[in-house]
Amino acid sequence: MHALITGGAGFIGSHIAERLLREGYKVKVLDNLSTGKRENLVPCPGAELVVGDVRDDKLVREVARGCDVIFHEAAVVSVPFSVEHPQETHDVNIQGTLNVLHAARAEKTKRVVFACSAAVYGEDPELPKKESMAPLPVSPYGVEKITGEYYLHAWSQLYGVETVSLRYFNVFGPRQDPKSAYSGVISIFVDRALSGKPITIFGDGEQSRDFVFIGNVVDANIRAATTPGVSGRAYNVGCGTRTTLNELLQVLARITNRPLPPSYAEGRVGDIRHSLADISRARTELGYDPKVGLEEGLLALVNSLR
Ligand code: NAD
Ligand code: UD1
């Protein structure tokens, strides 16, 4: 089997690459290295890296040639960046996705698996989030992700390309880059905890997220690529538990055995308050079973960085 991973030099994509190579797939990666890094692919010596942009439709078609499955991970992933630069994130996150779908249709790729997001749910206070709820995104990023998902669904109906959309909740684990102001909160907190730098919480710290360890997310991707009869479907990928940022810091303080008093700053525009996945659809239809919980995952992350 041949797989293309767009964004495969990034955090999640490189872990998918590693797993696919172990399972005997031939793996190609398309990545513009904007946030991804060559070194993320060091554990994937068999992967072929093509440095290029998903906005380049000709290139996307070229790299898709001969692939049985595409994992479309490439995106600008930051919610606040999308609030500040909505045109740029539109171009990558919507046009880039459309280019992948055009390529899949033209090159007769069997299945496309899409990295969608819990950000599509927006501010509807009802919890947990179920896939049957009407999306109401409150950031350009959330709009872009649900648009991508709608395109996938249409492709599954119109052009014989099988598609599966995975609505990731807050993913964390080794190789998530902590260095940008836009990085995922766990990567920032762990980096700062281990280097003794101050930690800032935006808002009162009572906002909550369904944090999901990378191994669970890779498992969901493999299932989404290989389970028959699920084309056109969307699935939540979380753990089904939520943790506030204040609680997260307490767990981290315990694991690292350091006091981690945060400072509090103004909340971020476009931030959602609470996020929690109902994962029963993924359990039933994909056999998804997130085995690694927050504390075990945090411990694995901290140990990998020590
Ligand atoms: P990441 O930034 O590590 O990975 C994204 C990758 O895409 C990077 O390697 C980057 O260089 C590449 N990329 C960006 N723009 C590109 C372009 N125009 N052309 C080619 N490559 C490009 O982030 P990640 O956390 O691994 O995210 C992977 C996917 O999962 C993204 O689609 C993101 O929106 C989605 N997602 C992530 C989370 C999370 O919590 N990390 C949650 C929900 C959804
Ligand atoms: C994250 C992902 C997004 C994904 C979404 C799905 C990243 C960068 N973003 O968005 O791609 O689609 O989950 O649920 O991976 N915070 C602090 N201090 C910090 C950094 C963040 O308090 O130093 C707060 C934020 O204000 C927010 C929470 O932590 O309330 C989580 O932020 P972040 O990790 O950026 O994730 P999301 O915005 O939830």
XYZ file of N, CA and C and ligand atoms in Angstrom, residues 11-12 76-80 115-120 141-142 145 167-171 176-177 180-189 192 199-203 205 207-211 245 248 263 265-273 275, ligand 2:
213
model
N 3.909 17.432 13.701
C 3.715 16.634 14.919
C 2.890 15.368 14.630
N 1.631 15.539 14.258
C 0.754 14.373 14.106
C 1.149 13.555 12.871
N -2.577 25.318 8.586
C -2.126 26.260 9.614
C -3.004 25.940 10.813
N -2.392 25.503 11.924
C -3.176 24.859 12.983
C -3.612 25.790 14.108
N -3.159 27.029 14.079
C -3.415 27.894 15.224
C -4.724 28.669 15.095
N -5.561 28.538 16.124
C -6.817 29.304 16.148
C -6.527 30.815 16.169
N -5.681 31.338 17.108
C -5.441 32.791 17.112
C -4.765 33.303 15.840
N -7.709 15.619 8.676
C -7.515 16.116 10.042
C -8.451 17.297 10.274
N -9.663 16.986 10.737
C -10.622 18.041 11.077
C -10.420 18.399 12.553
N -11.323 19.142 13.130
C -11.045 19.661 14.476
C -12.313 19.850 15.306
N -12.133 19.742 16.610
C -13.210 20.059 17.553
C -13.604 21.524 17.466
N -12.736 22.351 16.847
C -13.052 23.780 16.712
C -14.314 24.003 15.871
N -14.757 22.985 15.129
C -15.971 23.167 14.313
C -17.207 23.358 15.193
N -10.446 29.453 11.606
C -9.918 28.082 11.587
C -11.053 27.057 11.643
N -11.999 27.257 12.562
C -13.130 26.328 12.685
C -13.975 26.310 11.419
N -12.102 24.298 8.803
C -12.117 22.849 9.034
C -13.468 22.239 8.682
N -12.424 14.507 13.640
C -12.454 15.775 14.395
C -11.596 15.610 15.646
N -10.307 15.931 15.493
C -9.403 15.799 16.640
C -9.786 16.821 17.695
N -9.691 16.401 18.958
C -9.779 17.345 20.068
C -8.345 17.819 20.342
N -7.937 18.061 21.571
C -6.607 18.681 21.771
C -5.515 17.624 21.892
N -4.775 17.466 20.813
C -3.790 16.393 20.717
C -2.479 16.839 21.374
N 5.548 17.673 19.439
C 4.711 18.869 19.263
C 5.594 20.052 19.611
N 5.701 20.994 18.701
C 6.662 22.085 18.849
C 6.174 23.118 19.866
N 6.454 28.240 19.505
C 5.741 29.416 18.999
C 4.667 29.840 20.005
N 4.307 31.104 19.935
C 3.234 31.605 20.802
C 1.925 30.898 20.465
N 1.886 30.279 19.284
C 0.663 29.621 18.827
C 0.674 28.120 19.091
N 1.700 27.634 19.772
C 1.808 26.175 19.977
C 0.707 25.665 20.890
N 0.494 24.344 20.865
C -0.495 23.710 21.722
C -0.126 23.895 23.197
N -1.134 24.064 24.038
C -0.900 24.472 25.425
C -0.057 23.457 26.201
N -0.260 22.172 25.978
C 0.518 21.186 26.761
C 1.991 21.266 26.382
N 2.280 21.435 25.084
C 3.701 21.512 24.692
C 4.353 22.728 25.344
N 3.628 23.838 25.427
C 4.178 25.052 26.051
C 4.374 24.840 27.556
N 3.340 24.337 28.213
C 3.421 24.169 29.675
C 4.551 23.197 30.056
N 7.955 24.774 29.506
C 8.245 25.806 30.520
C 8.464 25.185 31.889
N 4.825 30.366 33.500
C 3.687 29.836 32.743
C 2.542 30.840 32.797
N 1.953 31.123 31.635
C 0.825 32.055 31.580
C -0.434 31.311 31.178
N -1.502 31.559 31.921
C -2.823 31.046 31.534
C -3.631 32.206 30.990
N -4.198 32.030 29.792
C -5.052 33.067 29.216
C -6.478 32.872 29.716
N -6.976 33.854 30.458
C -8.302 33.724 31.065
C -8.144 33.213 32.492
N -8.398 30.105 33.579
C -7.884 28.737 33.720
C -8.976 27.703 33.936
N -11.319 27.219 31.706
C -11.711 26.634 30.411
C -11.183 25.202 30.365
N -11.891 24.340 29.660
C -11.503 22.926 29.683
C -11.344 22.388 28.270
N -10.521 21.344 28.166
C -10.274 20.693 26.887
C -10.274 19.185 27.082
N -10.581 18.465 25.998
C -10.477 17.011 25.977
C -9.119 16.693 25.364
N -8.110 16.516 26.218
C -6.746 16.288 25.739
C -6.574 14.824 25.345
N -7.517 24.014 32.536
C -6.085 24.348 32.498
C -5.511 24.382 33.902
N -4.860 20.853 34.765
C -3.725 20.373 33.971
C -2.402 20.746 34.645
N 0.870 32.758 35.957
C 0.265 34.087 35.984
C -0.931 34.038 35.028
N -3.423 35.996 32.313
C -3.518 37.126 31.386
C -4.902 37.113 30.737
N -5.172 38.166 29.968
C -6.491 38.273 29.332
C -6.775 37.061 28.435
N -8.022 36.614 28.417
C -8.407 35.464 27.584
C -8.217 35.771 26.100
N -8.046 34.710 25.307
C -7.808 34.890 23.869
C -9.111 35.056 23.099
N -9.085 35.966 22.141
C -10.243 36.129 21.246
C -10.366 34.857 20.402
N -11.588 34.361 20.231
C -11.804 33.180 19.378
C -11.649 31.871 20.145
N -11.231 31.962 21.417
C -11.096 30.771 22.260
C -12.473 30.201 22.566
N -12.588 28.876 22.552
C -13.838 28.297 23.045
C -13.676 28.020 24.539
N -14.794 27.958 25.269
C -14.721 27.807 26.723
C -14.481 26.335 27.102
N -14.621 22.053 25.973
C -14.595 21.114 24.876
C -14.528 19.702 25.434
C -6.218 23.260 19.596
C -5.338 23.136 18.351
C -6.185 23.305 17.128
C -7.275 22.253 17.219
C -8.115 22.407 18.500
C -9.113 21.255 18.638
C -2.986 23.808 18.472
C -2.010 24.931 18.455
N -4.291 24.154 18.358
O -6.799 24.580 19.677
O -5.396 23.074 15.963
O -8.081 22.276 16.091
O -7.237 22.305 19.611
O -9.755 21.306 19.863
O -2.627 22.653 18.572
N -3.456 28.660 26.606
C -2.944 29.213 27.769
N -1.601 29.463 27.844
C -0.746 29.183 26.806
C -1.289 28.614 25.615
C -2.657 28.365 25.555
O -3.687 29.489 28.712
O 0.465 29.446 26.940
C -4.913 28.353 26.564
C -5.651 28.904 25.366
O -6.060 30.228 25.556
C -6.827 27.918 25.298
C -6.221 26.605 25.781
O -5.036 26.950 26.471
O -7.849 28.315 26.181
C -5.885 25.668 24.663
O -5.149 26.394 23.676
P -4.405 25.677 22.454
O -3.512 24.603 22.944
O -3.831 26.754 21.595
O -5.577 24.874 21.757
P -6.987 25.273 21.099
O -7.122 26.729 20.860
O -8.010 24.566 21.933
